[in-house]
Amino acid sequence: MVRRLRKTKKNQKYNYSCNRKRLGKKNRLNGQVRNVEIRAAYDQHKAPAINIREMGLVYDVNRAIPIPNVKKQIKEMELELSGKKVSSSKPNTKKAAPKQYVASSLEEQANEFAGTRFRLPRSLVRAITGMIDRHGFNYQAMVRDPRNYEQDTWRQFRSKVRKFLRIPEQCTPYLEQKGWLDCDMDDPTDPRWKEYCTDDEAS
């Protein structure tokens, strides 16, 4: 006698707190266009590929920049070596995109210099400012300082201090606190900016 297997009934419960209609709409959406220029020029009544093509952009990169066909290239090389004429590809006579200004604006934004975003850690800034408060710009004195826990050399201290002074967002509050904001760092006669114990020290 064959024993019948019992089907285990799954513990299915209806989620009353979920709005099925809203969830279905959310799942059917392809996502929101985050770029302002593309969103403004996007036509909801057209397909995404047509929209992107009209803006002068590329929808499928593989079609725009195809992978080179090695077999075709070998055949063309053989024809060239044999002296036969190679059929040249048709000239690319594409019409200008009706919304070419979108691609132009995106290209201008990409070429703009956004500035450096490099920032030093707060702990390093505290250590550098503390060393400057105690020793000024005397890097050999910084090396001999008991708080030099990392055992940095004078060259490392010099690079850290100079890097700190090249970041206005971090060095400006410190210089304002010291009253050095209106001083000229490149002035060799000012003793406050004089670097000691360095190889490029002014003789």
GROMACS .gro file of C-alpha atoms in nm:
model
  203
    1MET     CA    1   0.000   0.000   0.000
    2VAL     CA    2   0.142   0.336  -0.108
    3ARG     CA    3   0.149   0.593   0.166
    4ARG     CA    4   0.011   0.932   0.060
    5LEU     CA    5   0.214   1.238   0.145
    6ARG     CA    6   0.033   1.513   0.323
    7LYS     CA    7   0.057   1.859   0.175
    8THR     CA    8   0.173   2.107   0.433
    9LYS     CA    9  -0.041   2.413   0.423
   10LYS     CA   10   0.164   2.731   0.426
   11ASN     CA   11   0.093   2.986   0.687
   12GLN     CA   12  -0.045   3.253   0.456
   13LYS     CA   13  -0.181   3.570   0.607
   14TYR     CA   14  -0.324   3.876   0.440
   15ASN     CA   15  -0.140   4.196   0.522
   16TYR     CA   16  -0.412   4.449   0.596
   17SER     CA   17  -0.167   4.732   0.665
   18CYS     CA   18  -0.035   4.728   0.306
   19ASN     CA   19  -0.199   4.929   0.029
   20ARG     CA   20  -0.191   4.688  -0.266
   21LYS     CA   21  -0.289   4.950  -0.522
   22ARG     CA   22  -0.012   5.188  -0.419
   23LEU     CA   23   0.239   4.904  -0.400
   24GLY     CA   24   0.152   4.791  -0.752
   25LYS     CA   25   0.201   5.142  -0.889
   26LYS     CA   26   0.536   5.164  -0.716
   27ASN     CA   27   0.650   4.831  -0.860
   28ARG     CA   28   0.545   4.930  -1.212
   29LEU     CA   29   0.747   5.252  -1.203
   30ASN     CA   30   1.092   5.245  -1.358
   31GLY     CA   31   1.228   5.507  -1.121
   32GLN     CA   32   1.243   5.884  -1.114
   33VAL     CA   33   1.485   6.080  -1.331
   34ARG     CA   34   1.712   6.265  -1.090
   35ASN     CA   35   1.880   6.497  -1.338
   36VAL     CA   36   1.693   6.828  -1.369
   37GLU     CA   37   1.773   6.892  -1.738
   38ILE     CA   38   1.671   6.543  -1.849
   39ARG     CA   39   1.358   6.550  -1.635
   40ALA     CA   40   1.249   6.884  -1.784
   41ALA     CA   41   1.300   6.766  -2.143
   42TYR     CA   42   1.157   6.417  -2.089
   43ASP     CA   43   0.832   6.340  -2.272
   44GLN     CA   44   0.614   6.091  -2.086
   45HIS     CA   45   0.429   5.994  -2.405
   46LYS     CA   46   0.744   5.863  -2.575
   47ALA     CA   47   0.959   5.560  -2.510
   48PRO     CA   48   1.272   5.606  -2.297
   49ALA     CA   49   1.504   5.521  -2.589
   50ILE     CA   50   1.342   5.785  -2.812
   51ASN     CA   51   1.356   6.044  -2.534
   52ILE     CA   52   1.725   5.986  -2.473
   53ARG     CA   53   1.805   5.989  -2.845
   54GLU     CA   54   1.625   6.320  -2.895
   55MET     CA   55   1.836   6.475  -2.620
   56GLY     CA   56   2.157   6.383  -2.801
   57LEU     CA   57   2.245   6.117  -2.544
   58VAL     CA   58   2.311   5.745  -2.577
   59TYR     CA   59   2.055   5.495  -2.450
   60ASP     CA   60   2.251   5.177  -2.527
   61VAL     CA   61   2.628   5.215  -2.504
   62ASN     CA   62   2.689   4.878  -2.670
   63ARG     CA   63   2.515   4.997  -2.985
   64ALA     CA   64   2.681   5.339  -2.984
   65ILE     CA   65   3.031   5.199  -2.929
   66PRO     CA   66   3.013   4.839  -3.053
   67ILE     CA   67   3.276   4.578  -2.977
   68PRO     CA   68   3.510   4.551  -3.278
   69ASN     CA   69   3.456   4.244  -3.494
   70VAL     CA   70   3.795   4.073  -3.519
   71LYS     CA   71   3.697   3.847  -3.809
   72LYS     CA   72   3.579   4.144  -4.011
   73GLN     CA   73   3.900   4.332  -3.938
   74ILE     CA   74   4.110   4.031  -4.047
   75LYS     CA   75   3.916   4.004  -4.374
   76GLU     CA   76   3.966   4.375  -4.443
   77MET     CA   77   4.339   4.342  -4.376
   78GLU     CA   78   4.361   4.044  -4.613
   79LEU     CA   79   4.181   4.241  -4.884
   80GLU     CA   80   4.416   4.536  -4.835
   81LEU     CA   81   4.723   4.313  -4.856
   82SER     CA   82   4.592   4.144  -5.170
   83GLY     CA   83   4.543   4.484  -5.335
   84LYS     CA   84   4.166   4.469  -5.357
   85LYS     CA   85   3.947   4.763  -5.271
   86VAL     CA   86   3.783   4.756  -4.933
   87SER     CA   87   3.423   4.870  -4.926
   88SER     CA   88   3.425   5.181  -4.713
   89SER     CA   89   3.151   5.224  -4.457
   90LYS     CA   90   2.873   5.467  -4.531
   91PRO     CA   91   2.931   5.821  -4.410
   92ASN     CA   92   2.756   5.900  -4.087
   93THR     CA   93   2.496   6.160  -4.182
   94LYS     CA   94   2.293   6.191  -3.866
   95LYS     CA   95   2.057   6.479  -3.811
   96ALA     CA   96   2.105   6.704  -3.515
   97ALA     CA   97   1.903   6.603  -3.213
   98PRO     CA   98   1.601   6.827  -3.150
   99LYS     CA   99   1.694   6.860  -2.781
  100GLN     CA  100   2.070   6.882  -2.823
  101TYR     CA  101   2.087   7.155  -2.558
  102VAL     CA  102   2.044   6.887  -2.290
  103ALA     CA  103   2.365   6.709  -2.392
  104SER     CA  104   2.546   7.042  -2.424
  105SER     CA  105   2.444   7.153  -2.074
  106LEU     CA  106   2.548   6.818  -1.926
  107GLU     CA  107   2.885   6.844  -2.100
  108GLU     CA  108   2.938   7.195  -1.964
  109GLN     CA  109   2.855   7.077  -1.612
  110ALA     CA  110   3.099   6.788  -1.644
  111ASN     CA  111   3.378   7.020  -1.759
  112GLU     CA  112   3.331   7.264  -1.473
  113PHE     CA  113   3.585   7.246  -1.192
  114ALA     CA  114   3.396   7.160  -0.875
  115GLY     CA  115   3.692   7.230  -0.649
  116THR     CA  116   3.879   6.995  -0.423
  117ARG     CA  117   3.682   6.803  -0.163
  118PHE     CA  118   3.982   6.671   0.026
  119ARG     CA  119   3.962   6.724   0.402
  120LEU     CA  120   4.199   6.622   0.679
  121PRO     CA  121   4.066   6.421   0.974
  122ARG     CA  122   3.971   6.620   1.282
  123SER     CA  123   4.221   6.438   1.500
  124LEU     CA  124   4.502   6.527   1.259
  125VAL     CA  125   4.388   6.891   1.246
  126ARG     CA  126   4.394   6.907   1.626
  127ALA     CA  127   4.744   6.758   1.634
  128ILE     CA  128   4.876   6.997   1.366
  129THR     CA  129   4.726   7.308   1.524
  130GLY     CA  130   4.859   7.203   1.864
  131MET     CA  131   5.209   7.163   1.722
  132ILE     CA  132   5.190   7.503   1.552
  133ASP     CA  133   5.072   7.662   1.877
  134ARG     CA  134   5.364   7.516   2.071
  135HIS     CA  135   5.648   7.534   1.817
  136GLY     CA  136   5.535   7.760   1.534
  137PHE     CA  137   5.681   7.628   1.209
  138ASN     CA  138   5.990   7.472   1.366
  139TYR     CA  139   5.961   7.116   1.237
  140GLN     CA  140   6.262   6.981   1.427
  141ALA     CA  141   6.101   7.094   1.751
  142MET     CA  142   5.783   6.914   1.646
  143VAL     CA  143   5.983   6.594   1.598
  144ARG     CA  144   6.126   6.618   1.951
  145ASP     CA  145   5.787   6.695   2.104
  146PRO     CA  146   5.670   6.424   2.349
  147ARG     CA  147   5.325   6.434   2.186
  148ASN     CA  148   5.471   6.309   1.857
  149TYR     CA  149   5.317   5.968   1.913
  150GLU     CA  150   5.337   5.869   1.546
  151GLN     CA  151   5.713   5.940   1.537
  152ASP     CA  152   5.675   6.161   1.230
  153THR     CA  153   5.982   6.310   1.069
  154TRP     CA  154   6.023   6.680   1.004
  155ARG     CA  155   5.941   6.626   0.635
  156GLN     CA  156   5.614   6.458   0.728
  157PHE     CA  157   5.528   6.744   0.961
  158ARG     CA  158   5.608   6.995   0.689
  159SER     CA  159   5.386   6.820   0.434
  160LYS     CA  160   5.099   6.793   0.684
  161VAL     CA  161   5.123   7.159   0.783
  162ARG     CA  162   5.138   7.278   0.423
  163LYS     CA  163   4.847   7.054   0.328
  164PHE     CA  164   4.647   7.192   0.620
  165LEU     CA  165   4.715   7.550   0.512
  166ARG     CA  166   4.601   7.471   0.156
  167ILE     CA  167   4.249   7.377   0.272
  168PRO     CA  168   4.063   7.705   0.337
  169GLU     CA  169   3.760   7.538   0.497
  170GLN     CA  170   3.979   7.396   0.773
  171CYS     CA  171   4.258   7.649   0.816
  172THR     CA  172   4.048   7.969   0.802
  173PRO     CA  173   3.885   7.926   1.148
  174TYR     CA  174   4.226   7.855   1.301
  175LEU     CA  175   4.391   8.154   1.134
  176GLU     CA  176   4.101   8.374   1.242
  177GLN     CA  177   4.142   8.255   1.598
  178LYS     CA  178   4.515   8.331   1.590
  179GLY     CA  179   4.462   8.668   1.422
  180TRP     CA  180   4.663   8.566   1.114
  181LEU     CA  181   4.381   8.590   0.864
  182ASP     CA  182   4.497   8.920   0.713
  183CYS     CA  183   4.865   8.818   0.702
  184ASP     CA  184   5.046   8.724   0.383
  185MET     CA  185   5.184   8.370   0.399
  186ASP     CA  186   5.427   8.438   0.115
  187ASP     CA  187   5.588   8.733   0.294
  188PRO     CA  188   5.945   8.621   0.384
  189THR     CA  189   5.995   8.912   0.624
  190ASP     CA  190   5.709   8.803   0.851
  191PRO     CA  191   5.860   8.587   1.130
  192ARG     CA  192   5.527   8.419   1.201
  193TRP     CA  193   5.537   8.232   0.869
  194LYS     CA  194   5.908   8.150   0.873
  195GLU     CA  195   5.979   7.777   0.844
  196TYR     CA  196   6.272   7.647   1.047
  197CYS     CA  197   6.483   7.335   0.999
  198THR     CA  198   6.374   7.268   0.641
  199ASP     CA  199   6.577   7.211   0.325
  200ASP     CA  200   6.407   7.494   0.131
  201GLU     CA  201   6.455   7.742   0.415
  202ALA     CA  202   6.551   8.088   0.290
  203SER     CA  203   6.920   8.146   0.342
   0.00000   0.00000   0.00000
